[in-house]
Short mmCIF file of C-alpha atoms in Angstrom, two decimals:
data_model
loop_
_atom_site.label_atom_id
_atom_site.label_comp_id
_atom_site.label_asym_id
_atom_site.label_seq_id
_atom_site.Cartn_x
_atom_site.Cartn_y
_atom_site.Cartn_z
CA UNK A 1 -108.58 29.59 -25.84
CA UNK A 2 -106.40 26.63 -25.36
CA UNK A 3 -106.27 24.19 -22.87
CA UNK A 4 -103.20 21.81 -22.80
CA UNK A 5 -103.36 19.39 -20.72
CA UNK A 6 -99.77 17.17 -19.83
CA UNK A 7 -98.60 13.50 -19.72
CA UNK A 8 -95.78 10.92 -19.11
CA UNK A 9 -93.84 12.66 -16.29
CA UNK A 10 -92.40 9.56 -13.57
CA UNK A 11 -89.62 8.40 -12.05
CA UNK A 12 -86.66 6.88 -14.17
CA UNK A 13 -83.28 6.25 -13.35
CA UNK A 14 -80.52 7.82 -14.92
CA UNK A 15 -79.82 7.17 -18.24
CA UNK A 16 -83.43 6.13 -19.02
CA UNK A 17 -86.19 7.53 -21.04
CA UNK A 18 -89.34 9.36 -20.61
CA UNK A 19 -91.41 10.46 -23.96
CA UNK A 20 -94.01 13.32 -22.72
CA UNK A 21 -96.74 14.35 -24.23
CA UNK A 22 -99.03 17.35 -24.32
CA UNK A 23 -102.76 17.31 -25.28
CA UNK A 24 -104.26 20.30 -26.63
CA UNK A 25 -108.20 21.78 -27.08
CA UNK A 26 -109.67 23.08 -29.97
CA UNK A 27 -109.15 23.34 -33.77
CA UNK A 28 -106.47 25.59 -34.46
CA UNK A 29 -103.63 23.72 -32.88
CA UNK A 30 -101.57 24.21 -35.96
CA UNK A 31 -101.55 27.53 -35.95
CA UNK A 32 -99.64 27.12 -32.69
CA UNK A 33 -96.16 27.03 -32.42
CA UNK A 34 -96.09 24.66 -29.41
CA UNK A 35 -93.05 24.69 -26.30
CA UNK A 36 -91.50 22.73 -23.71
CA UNK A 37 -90.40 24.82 -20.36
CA UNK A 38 -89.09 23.02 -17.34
CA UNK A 39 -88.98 24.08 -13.79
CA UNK A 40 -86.72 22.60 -11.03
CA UNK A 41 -87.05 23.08 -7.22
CA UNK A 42 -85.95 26.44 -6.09
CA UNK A 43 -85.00 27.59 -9.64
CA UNK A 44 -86.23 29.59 -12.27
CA UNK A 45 -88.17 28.09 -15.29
CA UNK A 46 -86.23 27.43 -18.56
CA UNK A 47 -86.57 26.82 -22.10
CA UNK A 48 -86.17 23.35 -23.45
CA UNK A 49 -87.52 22.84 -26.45
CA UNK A 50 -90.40 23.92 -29.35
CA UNK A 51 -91.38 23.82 -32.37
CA UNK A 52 -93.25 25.56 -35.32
CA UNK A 53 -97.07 25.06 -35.82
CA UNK A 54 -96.33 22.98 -39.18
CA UNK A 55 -94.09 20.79 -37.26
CA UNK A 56 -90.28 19.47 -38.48
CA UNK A 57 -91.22 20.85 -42.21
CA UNK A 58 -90.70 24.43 -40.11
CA UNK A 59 -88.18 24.68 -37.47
CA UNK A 60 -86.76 23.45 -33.98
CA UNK A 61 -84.73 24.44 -31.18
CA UNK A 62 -83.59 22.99 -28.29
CA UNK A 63 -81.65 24.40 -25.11
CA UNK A 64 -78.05 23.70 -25.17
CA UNK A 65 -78.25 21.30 -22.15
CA UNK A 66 -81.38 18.96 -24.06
CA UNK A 67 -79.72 19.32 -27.76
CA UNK A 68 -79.09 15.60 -28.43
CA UNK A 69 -81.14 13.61 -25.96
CA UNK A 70 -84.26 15.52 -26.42
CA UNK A 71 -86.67 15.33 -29.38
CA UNK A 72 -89.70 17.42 -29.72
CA UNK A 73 -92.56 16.60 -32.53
CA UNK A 74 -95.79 17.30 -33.25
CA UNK A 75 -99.15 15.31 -34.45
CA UNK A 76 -101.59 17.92 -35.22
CA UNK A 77 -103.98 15.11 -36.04
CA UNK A 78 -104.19 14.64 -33.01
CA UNK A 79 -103.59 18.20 -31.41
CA UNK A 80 -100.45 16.68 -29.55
CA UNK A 81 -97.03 17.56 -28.95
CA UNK A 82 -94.40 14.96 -27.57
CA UNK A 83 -90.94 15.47 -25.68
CA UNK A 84 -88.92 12.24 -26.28
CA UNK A 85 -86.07 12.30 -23.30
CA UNK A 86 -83.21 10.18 -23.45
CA UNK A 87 -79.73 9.45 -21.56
CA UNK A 88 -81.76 11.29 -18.75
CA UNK A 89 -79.88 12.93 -16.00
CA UNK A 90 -80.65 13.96 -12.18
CA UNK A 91 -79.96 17.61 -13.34
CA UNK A 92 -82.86 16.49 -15.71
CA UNK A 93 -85.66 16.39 -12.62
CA UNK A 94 -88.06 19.19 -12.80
CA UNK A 95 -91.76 19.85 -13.37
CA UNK A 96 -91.95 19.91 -16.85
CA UNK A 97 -94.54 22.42 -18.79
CA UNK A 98 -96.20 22.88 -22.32
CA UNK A 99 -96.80 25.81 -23.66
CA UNK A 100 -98.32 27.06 -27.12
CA UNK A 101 -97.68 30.10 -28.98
CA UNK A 102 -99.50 32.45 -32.00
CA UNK A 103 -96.59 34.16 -32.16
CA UNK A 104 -93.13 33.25 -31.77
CA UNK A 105 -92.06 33.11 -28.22
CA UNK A 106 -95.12 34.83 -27.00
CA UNK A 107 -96.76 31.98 -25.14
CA UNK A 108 -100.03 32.51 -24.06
CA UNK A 109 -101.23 29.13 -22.54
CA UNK A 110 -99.60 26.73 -20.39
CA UNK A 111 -100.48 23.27 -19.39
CA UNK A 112 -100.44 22.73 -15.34
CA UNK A 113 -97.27 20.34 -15.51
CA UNK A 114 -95.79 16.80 -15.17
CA UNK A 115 -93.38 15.72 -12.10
CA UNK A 116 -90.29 13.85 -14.30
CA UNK A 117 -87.85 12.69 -11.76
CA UNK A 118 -84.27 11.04 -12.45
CA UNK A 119 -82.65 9.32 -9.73
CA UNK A 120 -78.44 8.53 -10.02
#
């Protein structure tokens, strides 16, 4: 099992940055492709961003609305995965999750969340 545990969410003004990051449990981190899911009030939860268990040396993707400002990376190391947000917006605010993965898209375990607020 995998705990993941989330951090870096705050308040930021628009056009700032936030970098998140996601702490995970256990030894086989790398074998975990590793996402970043986002909530907003009275909405549904979307994709925003993952990435492959080996990190940039496998692949990326990013939501259309993120692709750009967002970076996601990886320090297995340190069992961590980061979100780096830039040029934030207010359509930006939303709890933001991690979530990690044995098999593509399948993710099994999810972090409990980090507020990340943008005012205008």
């Amino acid at each position: 099992q995998v705990q993941l545990v989330e951090s870096g969410g705050g308040l930021v003004q628009a056009g700032g940055s936030l970098r998140l990051s996601c702490a995970a449990s256990g030894r086989t981190f790398s074998t975990y492709s590793m996402g970043w899911f986002r909530q907003a009030p009275g909405k549904e939860r979307e994709f925003v961003a993952a990435i492959s268990g080996s990190g940039s040396g496998g692949w990326i993707n990013y939501a259309d609305s993120v692709r750009g400002r967002f970076t996601i990376s990886r320090d297995n190391a340190k069992n961590t995965v980061y979100l780096q947000m830039n040029s934030l917006k207010p359509e930006d605010t939303a709890v933001y999750y991690c979530a990690a993965a044995r098999r593509v898209g399948a993710y099994l375990y999810w972090g409990q969340g980090t507020q990340v607020t943008v005012s205008s």
